[in-house]
């Protein structure tokens, strides 16, 4: 009798591994948001917001509307980053369905308002990282709003299989800014420098990443969903191997961004 792990088990185990690495990275991102921007707000030092954000995009004296929009965007990003990961824990869904429902409602509302406030900030304060990144962010916002509506609608209809798929898609696209940072740091580390990047964010790699940070994780999710639902043993095994590689890449990206980008700014 063969004792080799079944493809279904390998696929599930590799997905759990990637999820564990991603949660660690996302919560590190949430801590960074709280430590940089939250501490500045609670301590009355709003100039702290300008450590990273360029002039005119952080705290701007006299711009109450823009500052409130930015504060709301950052607060909701913190909520989405920490709370979104909890929605994917099956034990919470099984043992505390009320928590899953209410956290899910908070997650969807926070995601929608975060996306809308991001678009508002871009329209009123201009592009932060060039026109291509602005277009990529607009695409991301449109997908967030679409997936949030479909996740909410399928949940209310108690179509839980379809709800899970839309919720996973929402989870991926709302965390696109996190994927962006990991992708950039990994690229720079592999090439030992900012190859394909310019100060205006219009280099070849900048243009690619402006859209890939939204569409590439989403495409990988679709492959995972297809392999799980319709794939044979080979497809499941190949997807499990891909997720293993992505887990290692995600772990490396998290380490690079924490040590090279987040901690030095705190």
PDB file of C-alpha atoms in Angstrom:
ATOM      1  CA  UNK A   1       0.000   0.000   0.000  1.00  0.00           C
ATOM      2  CA  UNK A   2       1.343   3.424  -0.978  1.00  0.00           C
ATOM      3  CA  UNK A   3       2.043   5.848   1.885  1.00  0.00           C
ATOM      4  CA  UNK A   4       2.635   8.876  -0.367  1.00  0.00           C
ATOM      5  CA  UNK A   5       0.556  11.935   0.616  1.00  0.00           C
ATOM      6  CA  UNK A   6      -2.573  12.410  -1.457  1.00  0.00           C
ATOM      7  CA  UNK A   7      -2.633  15.380  -3.876  1.00  0.00           C
ATOM      8  CA  UNK A   8      -5.614  16.876  -2.040  1.00  0.00           C
ATOM      9  CA  UNK A   9      -3.659  16.822   1.221  1.00  0.00           C
ATOM     10  CA  UNK A  10      -0.575  18.334  -0.412  1.00  0.00           C
ATOM     11  CA  UNK A  11      -2.628  21.130  -1.941  1.00  0.00           C
ATOM     12  CA  UNK A  12      -4.354  21.916   1.340  1.00  0.00           C
ATOM     13  CA  UNK A  13      -1.105  21.770   3.328  1.00  0.00           C
ATOM     14  CA  UNK A  14       0.720  24.058   0.897  1.00  0.00           C
ATOM     15  CA  UNK A  15      -2.159  26.544   1.009  1.00  0.00           C
ATOM     16  CA  UNK A  16      -2.082  26.549   4.819  1.00  0.00           C
ATOM     17  CA  UNK A  17       1.685  27.098   4.728  1.00  0.00           C
ATOM     18  CA  UNK A  18       1.365  30.097   2.417  1.00  0.00           C
ATOM     19  CA  UNK A  19      -1.479  31.460   4.517  1.00  0.00           C
ATOM     20  CA  UNK A  20       0.595  31.224   7.689  1.00  0.00           C
ATOM     21  CA  UNK A  21       3.494  33.082   6.093  1.00  0.00           C
ATOM     22  CA  UNK A  22       1.124  35.688   4.638  1.00  0.00           C
ATOM     23  CA  UNK A  23      -0.597  36.299   7.974  1.00  0.00           C
ATOM     24  CA  UNK A  24       2.757  36.910   9.649  1.00  0.00           C
ATOM     25  CA  UNK A  25       3.656  39.388   6.905  1.00  0.00           C
ATOM     26  CA  UNK A  26       0.275  41.108   6.931  1.00  0.00           C
ATOM     27  CA  UNK A  27       0.273  41.530  10.682  1.00  0.00           C
ATOM     28  CA  UNK A  28       3.804  42.928  10.477  1.00  0.00           C
ATOM     29  CA  UNK A  29       2.396  45.427   7.963  1.00  0.00           C
ATOM     30  CA  UNK A  30      -0.442  46.233  10.351  1.00  0.00           C
ATOM     31  CA  UNK A  31       2.028  46.820  13.185  1.00  0.00           C
ATOM     32  CA  UNK A  32       4.008  49.144  10.914  1.00  0.00           C
ATOM     33  CA  UNK A  33       0.879  51.162  10.059  1.00  0.00           C
ATOM     34  CA  UNK A  34      -0.039  51.458  13.735  1.00  0.00           C
ATOM     35  CA  UNK A  35       3.494  52.256  14.889  1.00  0.00           C
ATOM     36  CA  UNK A  36       4.156  54.908  12.242  1.00  0.00           C
ATOM     37  CA  UNK A  37       0.806  56.562  11.624  1.00  0.00           C
ATOM     38  CA  UNK A  38      -1.214  55.558  14.665  1.00  0.00           C
ATOM     39  CA  UNK A  39       1.439  56.670  17.124  1.00  0.00           C
ATOM     40  CA  UNK A  40       1.678  59.989  15.298  1.00  0.00           C
ATOM     41  CA  UNK A  41      -2.082  60.509  15.555  1.00  0.00           C
ATOM     42  CA  UNK A  42      -2.420  59.496  19.212  1.00  0.00           C
ATOM     43  CA  UNK A  43       0.685  61.458  20.172  1.00  0.00           C
ATOM     44  CA  UNK A  44      -0.421  64.602  18.378  1.00  0.00           C
ATOM     45  CA  UNK A  45       2.600  64.490  16.051  1.00  0.00           C
ATOM     46  CA  UNK A  46       0.945  64.385  12.640  1.00  0.00           C
ATOM     47  CA  UNK A  47       4.208  65.378  10.970  1.00  0.00           C
ATOM     48  CA  UNK A  48       5.176  61.754  11.608  1.00  0.00           C
ATOM     49  CA  UNK A  49       2.888  60.879   8.679  1.00  0.00           C
ATOM     50  CA  UNK A  50       5.355  62.646   6.381  1.00  0.00           C
ATOM     51  CA  UNK A  51       8.288  60.350   7.130  1.00  0.00           C
ATOM     52  CA  UNK A  52       7.339  58.160   4.189  1.00  0.00           C
ATOM     53  CA  UNK A  53       4.611  59.917   2.223  1.00  0.00           C
ATOM     54  CA  UNK A  54       5.945  62.604  -0.144  1.00  0.00           C
ATOM     55  CA  UNK A  55       5.150  66.281   0.279  1.00  0.00           C
ATOM     56  CA  UNK A  56       1.483  67.009  -0.345  1.00  0.00           C
ATOM     57  CA  UNK A  57       0.426  63.410   0.244  1.00  0.00           C
ATOM     58  CA  UNK A  58       0.872  63.084   4.009  1.00  0.00           C
ATOM     59  CA  UNK A  59      -0.338  65.505   6.641  1.00  0.00           C
ATOM     60  CA  UNK A  60      -1.007  68.879   5.017  1.00  0.00           C
ATOM     61  CA  UNK A  61      -1.704  71.794   7.346  1.00  0.00           C
ATOM     62  CA  UNK A  62      -5.086  73.367   6.579  1.00  0.00           C
ATOM     63  CA  UNK A  63      -6.324  70.494   4.402  1.00  0.00           C
ATOM     64  CA  UNK A  64      -8.928  69.085   6.799  1.00  0.00           C
ATOM     65  CA  UNK A  65     -10.778  67.087   4.164  1.00  0.00           C
ATOM     66  CA  UNK A  66      -7.645  65.507   2.755  1.00  0.00           C
ATOM     67  CA  UNK A  67      -6.180  64.759   6.185  1.00  0.00           C
ATOM     68  CA  UNK A  68      -9.417  63.121   7.333  1.00  0.00           C
ATOM     69  CA  UNK A  69      -9.523  61.012   4.166  1.00  0.00           C
ATOM     70  CA  UNK A  70      -5.922  59.929   4.688  1.00  0.00           C
ATOM     71  CA  UNK A  71      -6.515  59.158   8.361  1.00  0.00           C
ATOM     72  CA  UNK A  72      -9.593  57.096   7.510  1.00  0.00           C
ATOM     73  CA  UNK A  73      -7.698  55.286   4.754  1.00  0.00           C
ATOM     74  CA  UNK A  74      -4.834  54.363   7.084  1.00  0.00           C
ATOM     75  CA  UNK A  75      -7.169  53.299   9.904  1.00  0.00           C
ATOM     76  CA  UNK A  76      -9.206  51.100   7.584  1.00  0.00           C
ATOM     77  CA  UNK A  77      -6.034  49.633   6.072  1.00  0.00           C
ATOM     78  CA  UNK A  78      -5.050  48.567   9.581  1.00  0.00           C
ATOM     79  CA  UNK A  79      -8.473  46.985  10.174  1.00  0.00           C
ATOM     80  CA  UNK A  80      -8.459  45.185   6.834  1.00  0.00           C
ATOM     81  CA  UNK A  81      -4.906  43.923   7.271  1.00  0.00           C
ATOM     82  CA  UNK A  82      -5.534  42.383  10.683  1.00  0.00           C
ATOM     83  CA  UNK A  83      -9.193  41.420  10.446  1.00  0.00           C
ATOM     84  CA  UNK A  84      -9.168  40.046   6.914  1.00  0.00           C
ATOM     85  CA  UNK A  85      -6.841  37.185   7.797  1.00  0.00           C
ATOM     86  CA  UNK A  86      -9.210  35.988  10.534  1.00  0.00           C
ATOM     87  CA  UNK A  87     -11.961  35.454   7.971  1.00  0.00           C
ATOM     88  CA  UNK A  88     -10.016  32.623   6.386  1.00  0.00           C
ATOM     89  CA  UNK A  89      -9.626  30.579   9.580  1.00  0.00           C
ATOM     90  CA  UNK A  90     -12.045  27.604   9.300  1.00  0.00           C
ATOM     91  CA  UNK A  91     -12.044  27.031  13.069  1.00  0.00           C
ATOM     92  CA  UNK A  92     -13.525  30.507  13.590  1.00  0.00           C
ATOM     93  CA  UNK A  93     -16.223  29.858  10.999  1.00  0.00           C
ATOM     94  CA  UNK A  94     -17.084  26.539  12.644  1.00  0.00           C
ATOM     95  CA  UNK A  95     -16.841  27.419  16.341  1.00  0.00           C
ATOM     96  CA  UNK A  96     -17.708  31.115  16.374  1.00  0.00           C
ATOM     97  CA  UNK A  97     -19.919  31.785  13.345  1.00  0.00           C
ATOM     98  CA  UNK A  98     -21.159  35.021  14.911  1.00  0.00           C
ATOM     99  CA  UNK A  99     -17.577  36.332  14.972  1.00  0.00           C
ATOM    100  CA  UNK A 100     -17.074  35.296  11.357  1.00  0.00           C
ATOM    101  CA  UNK A 101     -20.258  37.101  10.321  1.00  0.00           C
ATOM    102  CA  UNK A 102     -19.607  40.353  12.167  1.00  0.00           C
ATOM    103  CA  UNK A 103     -15.901  40.449  11.356  1.00  0.00           C
ATOM    104  CA  UNK A 104     -16.819  39.766   7.742  1.00  0.00           C
ATOM    105  CA  UNK A 105     -19.242  42.672   7.678  1.00  0.00           C
ATOM    106  CA  UNK A 106     -16.601  44.937   9.176  1.00  0.00           C
ATOM    107  CA  UNK A 107     -14.030  43.656   6.682  1.00  0.00           C
ATOM    108  CA  UNK A 108     -16.252  44.268   3.660  1.00  0.00           C
ATOM    109  CA  UNK A 109     -17.294  47.755   4.770  1.00  0.00           C
ATOM    110  CA  UNK A 110     -13.696  48.674   5.658  1.00  0.00           C
ATOM    111  CA  UNK A 111     -12.450  47.369   2.317  1.00  0.00           C
ATOM    112  CA  UNK A 112     -15.021  49.395   0.365  1.00  0.00           C
ATOM    113  CA  UNK A 113     -14.387  52.624   2.257  1.00  0.00           C
ATOM    114  CA  UNK A 114     -10.606  52.115   2.116  1.00  0.00           C
ATOM    115  CA  UNK A 115     -10.778  51.669  -1.657  1.00  0.00           C
ATOM    116  CA  UNK A 116     -13.067  54.676  -2.105  1.00  0.00           C
ATOM    117  CA  UNK A 117     -10.938  56.901   0.135  1.00  0.00           C
ATOM    118  CA  UNK A 118      -7.826  55.823  -1.770  1.00  0.00           C
ATOM    119  CA  UNK A 119      -9.403  56.919  -5.046  1.00  0.00           C
ATOM    120  CA  UNK A 120     -10.498  60.204  -3.462  1.00  0.00           C
ATOM    121  CA  UNK A 121      -6.966  60.892  -2.209  1.00  0.00           C
ATOM    122  CA  UNK A 122      -5.489  60.141  -5.634  1.00  0.00           C
ATOM    123  CA  UNK A 123      -7.984  62.455  -7.347  1.00  0.00           C
ATOM    124  CA  UNK A 124      -7.524  65.346  -4.920  1.00  0.00           C
ATOM    125  CA  UNK A 125      -3.822  65.079  -4.140  1.00  0.00           C
ATOM    126  CA  UNK A 126      -2.440  63.593  -7.336  1.00  0.00           C
ATOM    127  CA  UNK A 127      -0.397  60.505  -8.098  1.00  0.00           C
ATOM    128  CA  UNK A 128       2.118  59.328  -5.503  1.00  0.00           C
ATOM    129  CA  UNK A 129       4.058  56.888  -7.666  1.00  0.00           C
ATOM    130  CA  UNK A 130       3.346  57.924 -11.232  1.00  0.00           C
ATOM    131  CA  UNK A 131       0.492  57.555 -13.666  1.00  0.00           C
ATOM    132  CA  UNK A 132       0.911  53.795 -14.141  1.00  0.00           C
ATOM    133  CA  UNK A 133       0.610  53.114 -10.429  1.00  0.00           C
ATOM    134  CA  UNK A 134      -2.445  55.379 -10.334  1.00  0.00           C
ATOM    135  CA  UNK A 135      -4.060  53.308 -13.097  1.00  0.00           C
ATOM    136  CA  UNK A 136      -3.145  50.104 -11.305  1.00  0.00           C
ATOM    137  CA  UNK A 137      -4.650  51.415  -8.085  1.00  0.00           C
ATOM    138  CA  UNK A 138      -7.821  52.450  -9.913  1.00  0.00           C
ATOM    139  CA  UNK A 139      -8.114  48.917 -11.291  1.00  0.00           C
ATOM    140  CA  UNK A 140      -7.544  47.563  -7.806  1.00  0.00           C
ATOM    141  CA  UNK A 141     -10.257  49.800  -6.331  1.00  0.00           C
ATOM    142  CA  UNK A 142     -12.732  48.697  -9.002  1.00  0.00           C
ATOM    143  CA  UNK A 143     -12.022  45.038  -8.247  1.00  0.00           C
ATOM    144  CA  UNK A 144     -12.321  45.610  -4.498  1.00  0.00           C
ATOM    145  CA  UNK A 145     -15.747  47.220  -4.922  1.00  0.00           C
ATOM    146  CA  UNK A 146     -16.896  44.469  -7.295  1.00  0.00           C
ATOM    147  CA  UNK A 147     -15.670  41.548  -5.196  1.00  0.00           C
ATOM    148  CA  UNK A 148     -16.986  43.110  -1.975  1.00  0.00           C
ATOM    149  CA  UNK A 149     -20.465  43.441  -3.487  1.00  0.00           C
ATOM    150  CA  UNK A 150     -20.421  39.847  -4.746  1.00  0.00           C
ATOM    151  CA  UNK A 151     -19.070  38.452  -1.454  1.00  0.00           C
ATOM    152  CA  UNK A 152     -21.806  40.290   0.445  1.00  0.00           C
ATOM    153  CA  UNK A 153     -24.512  39.244  -2.007  1.00  0.00           C
ATOM    154  CA  UNK A 154     -23.590  35.539  -1.989  1.00  0.00           C
ATOM    155  CA  UNK A 155     -23.358  35.521   1.811  1.00  0.00           C
ATOM    156  CA  UNK A 156     -26.868  36.960   2.130  1.00  0.00           C
ATOM    157  CA  UNK A 157     -28.081  34.363  -0.375  1.00  0.00           C
ATOM    158  CA  UNK A 158     -26.367  31.654   1.715  1.00  0.00           C
ATOM    159  CA  UNK A 159     -24.497  30.505  -1.384  1.00  0.00           C
ATOM    160  CA  UNK A 160     -21.481  29.705   0.741  1.00  0.00           C
ATOM    161  CA  UNK A 161     -19.313  27.991  -1.868  1.00  0.00           C
ATOM    162  CA  UNK A 162     -19.543  30.977  -4.198  1.00  0.00           C
ATOM    163  CA  UNK A 163     -19.234  33.334  -1.222  1.00  0.00           C
ATOM    164  CA  UNK A 164     -15.936  31.739  -0.235  1.00  0.00           C
ATOM    165  CA  UNK A 165     -14.536  32.270  -3.729  1.00  0.00           C
ATOM    166  CA  UNK A 166     -15.531  35.948  -3.862  1.00  0.00           C
ATOM    167  CA  UNK A 167     -14.275  36.486  -0.323  1.00  0.00           C
ATOM    168  CA  UNK A 168     -10.895  34.993  -1.250  1.00  0.00           C
ATOM    169  CA  UNK A 169     -10.698  37.252  -4.298  1.00  0.00           C
ATOM    170  CA  UNK A 170     -11.527  40.251  -2.122  1.00  0.00           C
ATOM    171  CA  UNK A 171      -8.846  39.229   0.385  1.00  0.00           C
ATOM    172  CA  UNK A 172      -6.254  39.087  -2.384  1.00  0.00           C
ATOM    173  CA  UNK A 173      -7.042  42.407  -4.065  1.00  0.00           C
ATOM    174  CA  UNK A 174      -7.502  44.415  -0.852  1.00  0.00           C
ATOM    175  CA  UNK A 175      -3.968  43.382   0.111  1.00  0.00           C
ATOM    176  CA  UNK A 176      -2.482  44.404  -3.234  1.00  0.00           C
ATOM    177  CA  UNK A 177      -0.410  47.198  -1.650  1.00  0.00           C
ATOM    178  CA  UNK A 178       1.244  44.544   0.516  1.00  0.00           C
ATOM    179  CA  UNK A 179       2.017  42.410  -2.540  1.00  0.00           C
ATOM    180  CA  UNK A 180       3.446  45.517  -4.209  1.00  0.00           C
ATOM    181  CA  UNK A 181       5.985  46.073  -1.446  1.00  0.00           C
ATOM    182  CA  UNK A 182       7.016  42.429  -1.352  1.00  0.00           C
ATOM    183  CA  UNK A 183       7.374  42.281  -5.120  1.00  0.00           C
ATOM    184  CA  UNK A 184       9.507  45.394  -5.272  1.00  0.00           C
ATOM    185  CA  UNK A 185      11.855  44.328  -2.485  1.00  0.00           C
ATOM    186  CA  UNK A 186      12.251  40.835  -3.927  1.00  0.00           C
ATOM    187  CA  UNK A 187      13.041  42.257  -7.374  1.00  0.00           C
ATOM    188  CA  UNK A 188      15.619  44.680  -5.986  1.00  0.00           C
ATOM    189  CA  UNK A 189      17.228  41.939  -3.908  1.00  0.00           C
ATOM    190  CA  UNK A 190      17.477  39.490  -6.797  1.00  0.00           C
ATOM    191  CA  UNK A 191      18.956  42.140  -9.113  1.00  0.00           C
ATOM    192  CA  UNK A 192      21.004  43.792  -6.351  1.00  0.00           C
ATOM    193  CA  UNK A 193      19.559  47.157  -7.217  1.00  0.00           C
ATOM    194  CA  UNK A 194      16.551  49.021  -8.677  1.00  0.00           C
ATOM    195  CA  UNK A 195      16.758  47.531 -12.175  1.00  0.00           C
ATOM    196  CA  UNK A 196      13.871  48.763 -14.327  1.00  0.00           C
ATOM    197  CA  UNK A 197      12.867  51.382 -11.764  1.00  0.00           C
ATOM    198  CA  UNK A 198      12.967  55.160 -12.109  1.00  0.00           C
ATOM    199  CA  UNK A 199      12.302  58.038  -9.736  1.00  0.00           C
ATOM    200  CA  UNK A 200       9.149  58.799 -11.743  1.00  0.00           C
ATOM    201  CA  UNK A 201       7.977  55.170 -11.462  1.00  0.00           C
ATOM    202  CA  UNK A 202       7.796  54.802 -15.233  1.00  0.00           C
ATOM    203  CA  UNK A 203      10.531  52.217 -15.763  1.00  0.00           C
ATOM    204  CA  UNK A 204       9.747  48.808 -17.303  1.00  0.00           C
ATOM    205  CA  UNK A 205       9.535  47.077 -13.936  1.00  0.00           C
ATOM    206  CA  UNK A 206       7.471  49.935 -12.479  1.00  0.00           C
ATOM    207  CA  UNK A 207       4.900  49.588 -15.257  1.00  0.00           C
ATOM    208  CA  UNK A 208       4.792  45.804 -14.864  1.00  0.00           C
ATOM    209  CA  UNK A 209       4.414  45.910 -11.078  1.00  0.00           C
ATOM    210  CA  UNK A 210       1.767  48.661 -11.213  1.00  0.00           C
ATOM    211  CA  UNK A 211      -0.643  46.084 -12.634  1.00  0.00           C
ATOM    212  CA  UNK A 212       0.980  42.791 -11.616  1.00  0.00           C
ATOM    213  CA  UNK A 213       0.640  43.511  -7.897  1.00  0.00           C
ATOM    214  CA  UNK A 214      -3.126  43.289  -8.454  1.00  0.00           C
ATOM    215  CA  UNK A 215      -3.510  40.776 -11.265  1.00  0.00           C
ATOM    216  CA  UNK A 216      -0.724  38.255 -10.588  1.00  0.00           C
ATOM    217  CA  UNK A 217      -1.866  37.223  -7.074  1.00  0.00           C
ATOM    218  CA  UNK A 218      -5.428  37.089  -8.384  1.00  0.00           C
ATOM    219  CA  UNK A 219      -4.360  34.812 -11.264  1.00  0.00           C
ATOM    220  CA  UNK A 220      -2.564  32.491  -8.834  1.00  0.00           C
ATOM    221  CA  UNK A 221      -5.690  32.337  -6.684  1.00  0.00           C
ATOM    222  CA  UNK A 222      -7.751  31.372  -9.731  1.00  0.00           C
ATOM    223  CA  UNK A 223      -5.287  28.567 -10.524  1.00  0.00           C
ATOM    224  CA  UNK A 224      -5.565  27.349  -6.934  1.00  0.00           C
ATOM    225  CA  UNK A 225      -9.369  27.400  -7.017  1.00  0.00           C
ATOM    226  CA  UNK A 226      -9.443  25.589 -10.357  1.00  0.00           C
ATOM    227  CA  UNK A 227      -6.957  22.957  -9.193  1.00  0.00           C
ATOM    228  CA  UNK A 228      -8.940  22.321  -6.031  1.00  0.00           C
ATOM    229  CA  UNK A 229     -12.322  22.103  -7.727  1.00  0.00           C
ATOM    230  CA  UNK A 230     -11.576  20.535 -11.091  1.00  0.00           C
ATOM    231  CA  UNK A 231      -7.930  19.517 -11.251  1.00  0.00           C
ATOM    232  CA  UNK A 232      -6.630  15.986 -11.293  1.00  0.00           C
ATOM    233  CA  UNK A 233      -3.771  14.598  -9.256  1.00  0.00           C
ATOM    234  CA  UNK A 234      -1.099  16.224 -11.446  1.00  0.00           C
ATOM    235  CA  UNK A 235      -2.778  19.618 -11.366  1.00  0.00           C
ATOM    236  CA  UNK A 236      -3.134  19.492  -7.590  1.00  0.00           C
ATOM    237  CA  UNK A 237       0.469  18.377  -7.182  1.00  0.00           C
ATOM    238  CA  UNK A 238       1.751  21.116  -9.478  1.00  0.00           C
ATOM    239  CA  UNK A 239      -0.291  23.750  -7.655  1.00  0.00           C
ATOM    240  CA  UNK A 240       0.992  22.484  -4.305  1.00  0.00           C
ATOM    241  CA  UNK A 241       4.568  22.784  -5.571  1.00  0.00           C
ATOM    242  CA  UNK A 242       3.886  26.316  -6.820  1.00  0.00           C
ATOM    243  CA  UNK A 243       2.415  27.320  -3.463  1.00  0.00           C
ATOM    244  CA  UNK A 244       5.481  25.919  -1.703  1.00  0.00           C
ATOM    245  CA  UNK A 245       7.753  28.061  -3.869  1.00  0.00           C
ATOM    246  CA  UNK A 246       5.496  31.077  -3.314  1.00  0.00           C
ATOM    247  CA  UNK A 247       5.578  30.483   0.449  1.00  0.00           C
ATOM    248  CA  UNK A 248       9.371  30.664   0.405  1.00  0.00           C
ATOM    249  CA  UNK A 249       9.283  33.766  -1.814  1.00  0.00           C
ATOM    250  CA  UNK A 250       6.675  35.408   0.421  1.00  0.00           C
ATOM    251  CA  UNK A 251       8.738  34.683   3.536  1.00  0.00           C
ATOM    252  CA  UNK A 252      11.814  36.184   1.873  1.00  0.00           C
ATOM    253  CA  UNK A 253       9.828  39.213   0.739  1.00  0.00           C
ATOM    254  CA  UNK A 254       8.399  39.776   4.208  1.00  0.00           C
ATOM    255  CA  UNK A 255      11.866  39.612   5.773  1.00  0.00           C
ATOM    256  CA  UNK A 256      13.267  42.021   3.193  1.00  0.00           C
ATOM    257  CA  UNK A 257      10.481  44.554   3.541  1.00  0.00           C
ATOM    258  CA  UNK A 258      10.488  44.421   7.346  1.00  0.00           C
ATOM    259  CA  UNK A 259      14.253  44.848   7.644  1.00  0.00           C
ATOM    260  CA  UNK A 260      14.783  47.126   4.668  1.00  0.00           C
ATOM    261  CA  UNK A 261      11.672  49.282   4.571  1.00  0.00           C
ATOM    262  CA  UNK A 262       9.518  49.215   7.698  1.00  0.00           C
ATOM    263  CA  UNK A 263      11.796  48.990  10.727  1.00  0.00           C
ATOM    264  CA  UNK A 264      14.195  51.731   9.547  1.00  0.00           C
ATOM    265  CA  UNK A 265      11.262  54.169   9.273  1.00  0.00           C
ATOM    266  CA  UNK A 266       9.919  53.662  12.791  1.00  0.00           C
TER     267      UNK A 266
END
